[in-house]
XYZ file of C-alpha atoms in Angstrom:
706
model
C -17.654 -31.863 54.211
C -18.291 -30.260 58.078
C -21.021 -31.908 59.370
C -22.944 -30.402 62.559
C -23.626 -33.741 64.542
C -24.238 -34.488 67.587
C -21.700 -37.042 69.204
C -22.596 -40.611 69.415
C -22.554 -40.634 73.414
C -24.717 -37.906 73.487
C -27.147 -38.810 70.879
C -27.114 -42.046 73.386
C -28.110 -40.611 76.251
C -31.025 -38.104 75.072
C -34.035 -39.742 74.713
C -36.888 -38.615 72.073
C -38.767 -36.552 74.343
C -35.968 -34.059 74.314
C -36.599 -33.333 71.364
C -38.917 -30.699 70.166
C -42.163 -31.220 68.433
C -42.007 -31.128 65.187
C -45.475 -30.935 64.685
C -46.125 -27.657 67.141
C -42.453 -25.996 66.604
C -42.089 -23.182 67.420
C -44.494 -23.762 70.634
C -46.495 -20.073 70.947
C -45.939 -18.930 74.347
C -42.785 -20.432 74.475
C -40.301 -18.303 74.612
C -38.384 -19.632 72.127
C -39.630 -17.412 68.808
C -36.895 -15.078 67.478
C -38.406 -11.615 67.443
C -36.827 -7.947 66.360
C -33.432 -9.557 64.344
C -33.682 -10.649 60.736
C -33.475 -13.591 58.992
C -29.484 -13.620 58.836
C -29.479 -13.067 62.683
C -31.673 -15.521 63.344
C -30.759 -18.469 61.381
C -27.344 -18.202 63.192
C -29.566 -18.011 66.680
C -31.554 -21.351 65.899
C -28.598 -23.274 64.499
C -26.785 -22.335 67.257
C -30.040 -23.033 69.943
C -30.876 -26.487 68.451
C -27.702 -27.880 67.170
C -24.011 -28.168 67.941
C -21.328 -25.980 66.950
C -19.372 -28.314 63.847
C -16.251 -29.915 64.305
C -12.812 -28.021 63.297
C -11.379 -30.407 60.299
C -13.859 -30.564 57.455
C -13.633 -31.886 53.952
C -16.232 -29.624 51.942
C -16.331 -26.238 54.144
C -18.289 -24.574 51.823
C -21.298 -27.059 52.043
C -22.111 -27.037 56.057
C -24.690 -29.507 57.034
C -26.580 -29.508 60.507
C -29.064 -32.048 62.232
C -31.741 -30.625 64.247
C -33.895 -33.330 65.381
C -37.631 -33.382 66.205
C -40.408 -36.148 67.505
C -43.061 -36.587 65.574
C -46.177 -35.666 67.967
C -46.209 -36.845 71.460
C -45.381 -41.016 72.709
C -47.933 -42.980 72.654
C -49.380 -43.569 75.872
C -48.462 -47.837 75.486
C -46.211 -49.585 75.663
C -44.150 -47.444 77.754
C -40.639 -48.252 76.134
C -42.191 -47.089 72.521
C -41.498 -43.509 71.323
C -42.877 -41.323 68.781
C -40.797 -41.212 65.452
C -37.582 -38.928 64.851
C -37.729 -36.631 62.305
C -34.294 -35.384 60.834
C -34.143 -31.570 59.293
C -30.981 -30.774 57.442
C -29.707 -27.521 56.814
C -27.333 -26.879 54.456
C -25.328 -23.977 54.560
C -23.929 -23.083 51.214
C -21.202 -20.622 50.671
C -22.795 -19.493 47.161
C -19.329 -17.945 45.730
C -18.172 -21.239 45.835
C -20.713 -23.104 44.529
C -21.662 -24.634 41.432
C -24.464 -22.839 41.045
C -23.989 -19.101 41.500
C -27.330 -17.675 39.993
C -30.790 -18.222 41.779
C -33.103 -19.357 38.698
C -36.223 -19.234 41.301
C -36.132 -15.660 41.942
C -34.820 -15.020 38.037
C -38.647 -16.204 37.202
C -40.464 -14.461 40.606
C -39.514 -10.979 40.142
C -36.414 -10.965 42.002
C -33.748 -11.444 39.221
C -32.441 -7.254 40.511
C -31.318 -8.683 43.937
C -27.439 -8.636 44.328
C -26.147 -12.291 44.965
C -26.209 -13.165 48.736
C -23.261 -14.898 50.855
C -25.535 -17.615 51.594
C -28.034 -20.095 50.992
C -29.848 -22.175 53.678
C -31.398 -25.473 52.671
C -33.916 -26.922 54.774
C -34.238 -30.635 54.384
C -36.201 -33.317 55.326
C -35.246 -36.603 53.353
C -37.310 -39.458 52.414
C -35.666 -42.156 53.829
C -35.283 -40.462 56.963
C -31.654 -40.595 57.153
C -29.962 -36.774 57.196
C -27.569 -35.301 54.912
C -24.737 -34.729 57.186
C -22.977 -37.320 59.320
C -19.648 -39.535 58.480
C -21.081 -42.458 56.338
C -21.806 -42.123 52.790
C -22.524 -44.475 50.256
C -19.861 -45.590 47.361
C -19.636 -44.347 44.693
C -18.856 -47.831 42.730
C -20.304 -50.324 44.749
C -22.667 -48.693 47.147
C -21.888 -49.732 50.389
C -21.074 -47.484 53.300
C -18.112 -45.160 54.089
C -17.021 -43.930 56.468
C -15.012 -40.372 55.352
C -12.327 -41.052 58.962
C -11.136 -43.879 56.546
C -12.287 -43.604 52.877
C -11.613 -46.312 51.369
C -14.798 -48.826 50.984
C -13.851 -52.571 52.491
C -16.113 -54.294 49.428
C -14.530 -52.704 46.288
C -11.362 -50.721 47.739
C -12.515 -47.613 46.130
C -11.212 -44.484 47.913
C -13.896 -42.254 47.614
C -12.625 -38.530 47.092
C -13.537 -34.821 48.556
C -14.751 -34.216 44.455
C -17.014 -37.700 45.539
C -18.569 -36.526 48.149
C -19.188 -32.771 46.907
C -20.695 -34.675 44.156
C -22.984 -36.661 46.274
C -24.271 -33.790 48.074
C -25.091 -31.498 45.472
C -27.362 -34.613 44.224
C -28.978 -34.168 47.292
C -29.768 -30.611 46.780
C -31.397 -31.606 43.159
C -33.388 -34.788 44.760
C -36.674 -34.173 44.126
C -37.289 -37.215 46.355
C -37.613 -35.213 49.225
C -40.364 -35.003 51.576
C -39.667 -31.025 52.325
C -37.073 -28.695 50.438
C -36.860 -24.835 51.354
C -34.228 -22.287 50.742
C -33.393 -19.421 52.164
C -30.795 -16.183 50.536
C -29.543 -14.426 53.428
C -31.462 -11.695 52.551
C -34.792 -13.568 53.497
C -36.023 -14.285 50.349
C -36.555 -18.021 49.532
C -38.221 -20.707 47.628
C -40.699 -23.789 48.758
C -39.020 -26.257 46.035
C -40.709 -29.030 47.368
C -42.913 -30.819 49.283
C -43.784 -34.628 49.290
C -46.392 -35.707 51.945
C -47.949 -39.546 52.103
C -48.380 -39.680 48.028
C -44.935 -39.010 47.734
C -43.376 -41.483 50.069
C -43.759 -40.132 53.389
C -44.928 -42.985 56.115
C -45.127 -40.335 59.159
C -46.024 -36.905 58.153
C -48.936 -36.109 55.526
C -48.570 -32.662 53.173
C -50.547 -30.949 55.702
C -48.301 -31.937 58.629
C -44.581 -30.675 56.248
C -46.813 -27.141 55.330
C -47.486 -26.486 59.131
C -43.675 -27.086 60.276
C -42.332 -24.787 57.455
C -45.287 -22.182 57.676
C -44.098 -21.945 61.532
C -40.159 -22.281 60.744
C -40.232 -19.130 58.666
C -42.459 -16.709 60.768
C -39.935 -18.464 63.687
C -37.157 -17.170 61.237
C -37.809 -13.953 60.359
C -37.912 -14.251 56.457
C -39.480 -11.788 53.995
C -41.208 -13.338 51.499
C -41.152 -17.278 50.207
C -42.184 -18.287 46.453
C -43.216 -21.304 45.252
C -44.064 -22.843 41.904
C -46.702 -25.340 41.633
C -46.660 -27.448 39.428
C -47.910 -30.370 41.830
C -50.215 -33.675 40.418
C -53.152 -35.073 42.604
C -54.468 -38.215 41.956
C -52.537 -37.841 38.699
C -54.478 -34.823 37.851
C -52.832 -30.532 37.944
C -53.532 -30.101 41.512
C -53.802 -26.255 41.333
C -56.559 -26.168 38.609
C -58.368 -28.351 41.041
C -58.203 -26.817 43.982
C -58.765 -23.765 42.332
C -62.107 -25.078 41.487
C -63.328 -25.996 44.358
C -61.497 -23.625 46.906
C -60.876 -20.418 45.128
C -56.993 -20.820 45.409
C -53.911 -23.145 45.139
C -53.255 -25.463 47.965
C -50.371 -23.810 49.227
C -52.843 -20.409 49.836
C -54.082 -22.208 52.610
C -51.189 -20.610 53.886
C -51.073 -18.020 52.335
C -49.663 -17.975 49.818
C -50.878 -15.945 47.123
C -50.434 -15.329 43.484
C -46.878 -14.190 42.513
C -46.434 -13.768 39.046
C -47.949 -15.153 35.802
C -46.849 -16.754 33.241
C -47.495 -14.958 29.298
C -48.124 -11.890 31.378
C -50.945 -13.234 33.133
C -52.564 -10.788 35.990
C -53.708 -11.009 39.269
C -57.050 -10.234 38.247
C -56.787 -12.003 35.163
C -56.606 -14.848 37.757
C -59.310 -14.317 39.967
C -61.169 -13.878 36.501
C -60.493 -17.616 35.486
C -61.383 -18.944 39.206
C -64.597 -17.351 39.332
C -65.387 -18.365 35.360
C -64.829 -22.000 35.719
C -65.992 -22.550 39.270
C -69.133 -21.573 38.950
C -69.816 -22.611 35.480
C -73.020 -23.700 35.343
C -73.579 -28.140 35.417
C -76.549 -27.442 33.199
C -74.963 -27.137 30.454
C -73.421 -30.329 30.462
C -76.969 -32.391 31.475
C -79.379 -30.155 29.082
C -79.226 -32.289 26.041
C -83.323 -32.096 25.226
C -84.294 -35.792 23.796
C -80.770 -37.106 22.298
C -79.008 -40.369 23.970
C -77.750 -39.803 27.598
C -73.672 -39.661 27.750
C -71.517 -41.057 30.618
C -70.723 -37.412 31.688
C -74.282 -36.928 32.118
C -74.711 -39.747 34.182
C -71.697 -39.396 36.625
C -73.474 -35.788 37.031
C -76.489 -37.056 37.648
C -75.022 -39.992 39.467
C -73.404 -37.447 42.106
C -76.010 -35.160 42.417
C -78.373 -38.157 43.574
C -76.129 -38.656 46.538
C -75.542 -35.566 47.598
C -77.235 -33.903 50.498
C -77.409 -30.295 48.961
C -78.155 -29.033 45.352
C -74.442 -29.438 43.156
C -75.401 -26.294 40.905
C -71.898 -25.509 39.133
C -68.282 -26.787 38.502
C -67.524 -26.160 42.305
C -70.114 -27.711 43.731
C -69.443 -30.674 42.002
C -66.350 -31.320 42.245
C -66.226 -29.825 45.893
C -68.807 -32.849 46.815
C -66.888 -35.541 44.957
C -63.167 -34.705 46.807
C -65.370 -34.682 50.038
C -66.339 -38.533 49.500
C -62.505 -39.262 48.434
C -60.990 -37.861 51.700
C -64.247 -39.250 53.835
C -62.894 -42.794 52.231
C -59.438 -42.222 53.368
C -60.428 -41.699 56.586
C -62.243 -45.117 56.875
C -62.093 -48.079 54.827
C -65.771 -48.787 56.375
C -67.193 -45.782 55.013
C -70.825 -45.296 56.775
C -73.936 -45.165 54.817
C -73.978 -41.502 55.850
C -71.217 -40.440 54.082
C -73.285 -41.131 51.016
C -76.919 -39.725 52.486
C -78.790 -39.061 49.231
C -80.110 -35.547 48.677
C -84.274 -35.524 49.936
C -85.137 -32.510 47.580
C -88.606 -32.546 48.320
C -88.246 -33.131 51.621
C -86.071 -30.138 52.073
C -89.068 -28.140 50.475
C -86.896 -27.989 46.911
C -89.429 -25.982 44.652
C -89.842 -28.309 41.446
C -91.254 -27.802 38.383
C -93.908 -30.256 38.727
C -96.643 -31.352 40.428
C -96.642 -34.813 42.833
C -99.179 -36.547 40.588
C -96.870 -35.860 37.863
C -93.789 -37.470 40.216
C -95.800 -39.995 41.108
C -96.764 -40.731 37.412
C -93.719 -41.333 36.050
C -92.149 -42.976 39.161
C -95.013 -45.239 38.615
C -94.085 -46.062 34.908
C -90.888 -46.531 36.190
C -91.430 -49.333 38.445
C -93.715 -50.932 36.684
C -90.908 -51.457 33.727
C -88.458 -52.759 36.671
C -91.530 -55.249 37.626
C -91.639 -56.268 34.841
C -87.704 -57.781 34.595
C -87.699 -60.968 35.257
C -85.771 -61.991 38.587
C -83.654 -59.718 39.961
C -81.943 -58.235 37.415
C -79.985 -54.615 37.319
C -81.328 -52.036 34.618
C -79.122 -48.805 33.834
C -80.395 -45.979 34.588
C -80.542 -45.428 30.259
C -82.587 -47.954 29.768
C -85.240 -47.475 32.083
C -85.161 -43.835 30.704
C -85.922 -44.488 27.083
C -88.292 -47.025 28.471
C -90.371 -44.305 29.805
C -89.396 -41.447 27.482
C -92.964 -40.834 26.546
C -94.245 -40.496 29.818
C -93.007 -37.369 31.151
C -90.329 -34.527 29.426
C -86.397 -35.117 29.872
C -86.067 -33.152 33.102
C -88.959 -34.536 34.890
C -87.028 -37.950 34.207
C -83.906 -37.403 34.841
C -85.634 -35.479 37.767
C -87.110 -39.254 39.111
C -84.343 -41.384 38.023
C -82.343 -39.607 41.221
C -85.619 -39.916 43.398
C -86.076 -43.933 42.931
C -83.535 -45.483 45.267
C -85.359 -46.632 48.169
C -88.974 -46.195 46.829
C -91.144 -49.542 47.700
C -93.538 -50.849 45.123
C -96.915 -51.912 45.472
C -95.345 -55.711 46.526
C -93.467 -54.144 49.216
C -90.082 -54.716 48.267
C -87.574 -51.725 47.453
C -85.666 -49.830 44.962
C -81.782 -50.100 44.746
C -79.894 -47.753 43.426
C -76.081 -48.426 42.700
C -72.859 -47.705 40.055
C -71.717 -50.493 38.574
C -68.397 -51.140 39.632
C -67.250 -52.855 36.385
C -69.174 -50.670 33.342
C -69.225 -47.675 35.600
C -73.691 -47.139 34.603
C -75.767 -46.194 36.920
C -78.621 -49.265 37.798
C -81.442 -49.770 39.509
C -83.377 -52.796 40.575
C -86.097 -53.758 42.206
C -85.282 -56.624 44.833
C -86.821 -58.429 47.607
C -85.748 -56.245 50.364
C -89.264 -55.024 52.454
C -89.991 -52.220 54.651
C -91.987 -54.245 56.492
C -90.071 -54.863 60.764
C -87.592 -51.968 59.569
C -88.859 -48.533 61.504
C -89.660 -47.300 57.894
C -85.929 -47.295 56.559
C -85.969 -45.418 53.712
C -82.220 -46.382 52.271
C -81.785 -50.322 53.136
C -78.521 -51.841 54.403
C -77.555 -53.251 50.924
C -76.919 -50.223 48.650
C -74.088 -50.012 46.499
C -72.155 -47.070 46.373
C -68.661 -46.796 44.860
C -65.392 -47.440 45.983
C -62.595 -45.061 46.318
C -61.263 -46.487 43.447
C -64.277 -46.023 41.392
C -64.350 -42.418 42.861
C -61.073 -41.536 41.838
C -61.341 -42.640 38.213
C -65.003 -41.061 38.169
C -63.116 -37.609 39.501
C -60.540 -37.963 36.544
C -62.890 -38.640 33.951
C -65.310 -35.232 35.258
C -62.042 -33.425 35.359
C -60.272 -34.486 31.682
C -64.377 -33.984 30.357
C -65.407 -29.843 32.356
C -61.839 -28.970 33.199
C -58.701 -29.654 31.582
C -58.548 -27.155 28.755
C -57.159 -29.796 25.398
C -59.674 -31.991 26.469
C -62.978 -30.309 27.147
C -65.899 -31.841 25.437
C -68.229 -29.728 23.156
C -70.716 -27.996 24.615
C -73.328 -24.815 24.326
C -73.112 -21.604 24.223
C -70.103 -21.908 21.966
C -69.035 -18.589 23.563
C -69.438 -20.620 26.717
C -67.387 -23.525 25.717
C -64.505 -20.575 24.488
C -64.540 -18.646 27.723
C -64.327 -22.064 29.896
C -61.065 -22.773 28.255
C -59.735 -19.821 27.901
C -60.164 -19.550 32.097
C -58.700 -23.005 32.525
C -55.715 -21.929 30.713
C -55.245 -19.780 32.533
C -54.974 -21.171 35.563
C -52.974 -23.892 34.465
C -50.127 -21.567 33.453
C -50.396 -19.431 36.405
C -47.588 -21.081 39.245
C -45.643 -18.672 40.594
C -47.336 -18.387 44.275
C -45.721 -15.819 46.917
C -46.185 -15.635 50.902
C -44.742 -12.034 52.098
C -44.323 -12.887 55.936
C -43.975 -9.482 56.461
C -41.435 -9.864 59.334
C -41.567 -5.955 60.319
C -45.225 -6.076 61.657
C -43.483 -8.483 64.568
C -41.155 -6.046 65.658
C -41.933 -3.937 68.688
C -42.513 -0.273 68.268
C -40.131 0.819 71.031
C -37.501 -1.113 72.323
C -36.179 0.597 75.238
C -32.180 -0.501 74.437
C -31.997 0.114 70.926
C -33.508 1.833 68.189
C -34.034 -0.104 64.540
C -33.511 1.170 61.196
C -34.336 0.056 57.412
C -31.249 1.387 55.066
C -31.809 1.443 51.383
C -28.601 1.354 49.631
C -27.753 3.746 46.612
C -24.760 3.561 44.830
C -23.911 6.178 42.302
C -21.756 4.241 40.200
C -24.681 1.736 39.304
C -27.842 4.186 38.316
C -27.958 3.378 34.946
C -31.096 0.596 33.999
C -28.592 -1.947 32.222
C -26.427 -1.691 35.481
C -28.665 -0.114 38.287
C -27.972 -2.705 41.937
C -31.024 -1.918 44.260
C -30.677 -4.544 47.149
C -34.043 -4.758 49.267
C -33.625 -2.767 52.629
C -31.671 -4.188 55.477
C -32.866 -4.319 59.492
C -30.149 -2.352 61.133
C -30.382 -2.552 65.056
C -27.978 0.145 66.432
C -27.787 1.226 70.471
C -30.177 4.330 71.605
C -26.861 6.721 71.752
C -25.544 5.606 68.530
C -24.629 8.071 65.670
C -24.879 8.874 62.308
C -20.921 7.933 61.982
C -22.477 4.338 64.064
C -25.230 3.919 61.315
C -22.935 4.204 58.573
C -20.430 1.485 60.445
C -23.060 -1.106 60.576
C -24.590 -0.427 57.296
C -21.462 -1.350 55.803
C -20.943 -4.239 57.713
C -24.175 -5.413 57.337
C -24.687 -4.983 53.487
C -20.966 -6.628 52.551
C -21.912 -9.749 55.225
C -25.303 -9.993 52.609
C -24.306 -10.127 49.468
C -21.484 -10.704 47.555
C -20.463 -7.982 45.492
C -21.037 -5.562 48.327
C -17.782 -7.416 49.926
C -16.216 -3.455 49.342
C -19.089 -1.638 50.237
C -18.553 1.915 52.079
C -21.828 4.061 53.318
C -20.813 7.545 52.649
C -23.987 9.645 53.743
C -27.981 9.946 53.986
C -29.442 10.554 50.633
C -32.570 12.702 52.770
C -30.125 14.327 54.930
C -26.747 15.595 53.344
C -24.776 17.814 55.467
C -25.596 16.013 59.428
C -22.834 15.921 61.243
C -21.550 12.232 62.098
C -21.836 12.944 65.351
C -24.966 13.258 65.503
C -27.216 11.036 67.015
C -29.695 8.975 64.758
C -32.449 8.693 67.190
C -32.727 12.953 67.553
C -33.509 12.549 63.462
C -35.650 9.884 62.722
C -37.849 6.717 64.742
C -37.355 3.667 64.867
C -38.310 1.381 61.855
C -37.765 4.273 59.475
C -36.548 3.732 55.999
C -33.600 5.640 55.764
C -31.395 6.061 52.286
C -27.811 5.622 52.393
C -25.268 6.478 49.308
C -22.428 4.783 49.263
C -19.478 3.180 46.733
C -18.751 0.244 46.471
C -15.359 -0.688 44.201
C -15.601 -3.927 42.398
C -12.349 -5.820 42.098
C -11.361 -9.545 41.985
C -14.473 -10.463 39.754
C -17.170 -9.589 41.775
C -19.538 -8.060 39.007
C -20.670 -11.272 38.459
C -22.176 -11.495 41.508
C -24.617 -8.135 40.476
C -27.987 -9.963 40.215
C -29.676 -13.110 40.391
C -30.131 -13.059 36.598
C -26.525 -13.844 35.803
C -23.888 -12.133 33.813
C -25.757 -12.834 30.736
C -28.467 -10.397 28.968
C -31.322 -10.614 27.052
C -34.378 -8.803 25.762
C -38.092 -10.523 25.879
C -40.665 -9.348 23.554
C -43.378 -11.845 23.059
C -46.804 -11.248 21.530
C -48.929 -12.508 25.111
C -47.087 -9.067 26.394
C -44.274 -10.886 28.770
C -41.241 -8.912 29.151
C -39.246 -11.017 31.455
C -37.920 -15.017 31.634
C -41.172 -16.373 33.861
C -40.063 -20.265 33.921
C -42.045 -21.442 29.980
C -40.574 -22.299 26.727
C -38.977 -19.721 25.095
C -36.648 -19.470 22.148
C -34.983 -16.191 20.341
C -34.577 -14.579 17.272
C -32.167 -15.882 14.801
C -32.002 -12.697 13.427
C -32.894 -9.544 16.128
C -31.950 -12.218 18.833
C -35.201 -11.208 20.681
C -36.709 -14.262 23.167
C -40.449 -14.762 22.962
C -42.694 -18.143 23.679
C -42.865 -21.073 21.687
C -46.197 -21.492 22.361
C -46.590 -18.063 21.212
C -44.724 -18.775 18.091
C -46.986 -20.859 17.182
C -44.874 -24.471 18.467
C -46.552 -26.771 21.003
C -44.745 -27.741 23.681
C -44.481 -31.203 22.564
C -42.581 -30.248 19.438
C -39.156 -29.864 19.135
C -37.701 -26.209 18.406
C -36.448 -25.193 14.930
C -33.171 -24.729 14.061
C -33.773 -21.882 12.707
C -36.350 -19.750 13.856
C -37.590 -16.089 12.092
C -40.163 -13.585 14.628
C -42.627 -11.652 12.351
C -40.081 -8.605 12.493
C -37.577 -9.721 11.005
C -39.387 -11.333 7.933
C -40.731 -14.828 9.587
C -44.028 -16.230 10.071
C -45.618 -17.326 13.581
C -43.713 -20.653 13.153
C -40.718 -20.796 11.056
C -38.894 -24.277 10.890
C -36.713 -24.081 7.883
C -34.803 -27.432 9.546
C -36.988 -29.025 12.240
C -33.911 -30.801 13.382
C -34.583 -30.745 16.957
C -32.402 -28.333 18.027
C -32.302 -26.854 21.861
C -32.675 -23.321 22.137
C -29.849 -20.950 22.399
C -29.918 -21.236 26.531
C -29.851 -23.608 29.142
C -33.288 -26.558 29.535
C -34.301 -27.810 32.353
C -37.477 -29.515 30.368
C -40.149 -31.790 30.936
C -39.487 -33.951 28.182
C -40.874 -32.644 24.736
C -38.815 -30.133 22.453
C -35.498 -28.410 23.602
C -35.686 -24.467 24.784
C -35.703 -22.512 28.253
C -37.872 -24.070 30.747
C -37.526 -23.985 34.643
C -40.678 -25.993 35.428
C -40.236 -29.202 37.152
C -42.537 -32.171 38.490
C -43.267 -33.269 41.609
C -46.062 -34.376 43.601
C -46.462 -32.821 46.613
C -48.799 -34.089 48.757
């Protein structure tokens, strides 16, 4: 394998301070930013600037591994000899024509399946263990001990490591889901963020935000076009794309500009936005207004966090934003200050109440009498206290007074304490012996018992399962609103593909005194039919100011041959909108810089290059699903044994947890929505990348990203 590694002597002489700062690379205004060039050129300049040329010999020339070292922040001020951690970013340059996996599954489901297969793929990887994929030391496939490739015989078990075993090891690294970062970019500038694992995913130094910040800056620096991400991330055991959409209105990746790319089951961007608004603005009153029915645990939790919050919690977004903020506050400090959970004093803030002061004082006095009647210092649950005074006022008034009862003073001078029982999770109050006298009128004694981080997370998971997740959402009225909420939550879970358009053309100078830049769109007349159409994205071409049409054709031919495998023999022949113009005509006399020009040419396919026609591969399939989908969207599908048309298993009535039938007929072929003549657990008629359960075609894979 080609390893772009700095020599050991050079590494010893270098100090950590010489490495670029991972948390700030590339620094704004540092002069390092690459401008005026496409990704295919920028990646070469980046590697040449921050790495060393590979050695002449190689075991795997189609997998060139470069190493770029960064420091994670600045050195601590003390002690003197300490230095910041070093982050190794591996850049694996993959020769796609010789790869084990020629086609890109991510392009296939995000809408780029029509792109021709590129000649190169660049993997950007940060391993969780801090080591590098490159280097001359590899683990022995037999015993696991280290083997230096200069002497491939293991000194422990005497096994001789072959080039095939080395190749297997490298490909296993490319498929490893534990990496802190794994992004891949094709030579044409389109790429995919495959995974991000922060501290919850095993990172000891970098947070998920640190890694995403670096990735975003790197993509801008290299001039990538678009990056997609399949968001199937988990946070605290919950689907984070659903939780974050409710609290922020967009997925976590939306913090860096990733937007709706494509939805499964034919969902659109408007449908996604509507689902976000519907679920996030669902009133909490639907869950807590139950008249005089016995109080449930979900109601207790909602009232409890409403009582803790300084602001009024009205809807789903308010509730989950506040609970998430408590989790973050606890993470920042193991000793949470009382101000983090400061109680909202509604009356003090001028909140209008539906009851008079006399009504409120009457109910509070009744509650305090009940607490005084309890012998000793004994905690009383909210539910018990509410039941004891249920005839004193309306249910709404009782709930309001319960929330405001903590910190009240009894006639004897003691204080009413509130807490969340650490064992049962029940909300409780007691009339303790703590006196306000001599405490400057403090309304909140320091002995208040607030929930721990574990208890908050437990509560949040309970709220998530009962209020958000479509499969476990509790029943509430009116009935139509629950059905609408379940539908909205399902749509949010079905939207996994998000894309950021970096628009590198917006960073190009409008006028270049020494060159002219043209976007070239290739058209191939022999491949204009719908089945065989080949339309690669336009490529940016830079020419001297005095370049002619002939120069443009030569450069366009060279660029497209460099980027796409099947265009190795491409020859540009004429400009579609400028037919008849002499080849000696200067380009700048015909059109200005940054204009898109259509170039027609021919590309004889030889030596089996036709299989590189598109990222979707050579197979042809037809998708016609009842949900409206007409192409692969990454969800599990099966084909009709009669007509061969594909549809989603879910739309055919087959649950994700069920195996696909051995024989299936769609409705058009005389079947029903669910036909299982022999439920033998066979897979669908395509490759399967599954998350457990039955077979089928699916690209979704689970991994933590934070």
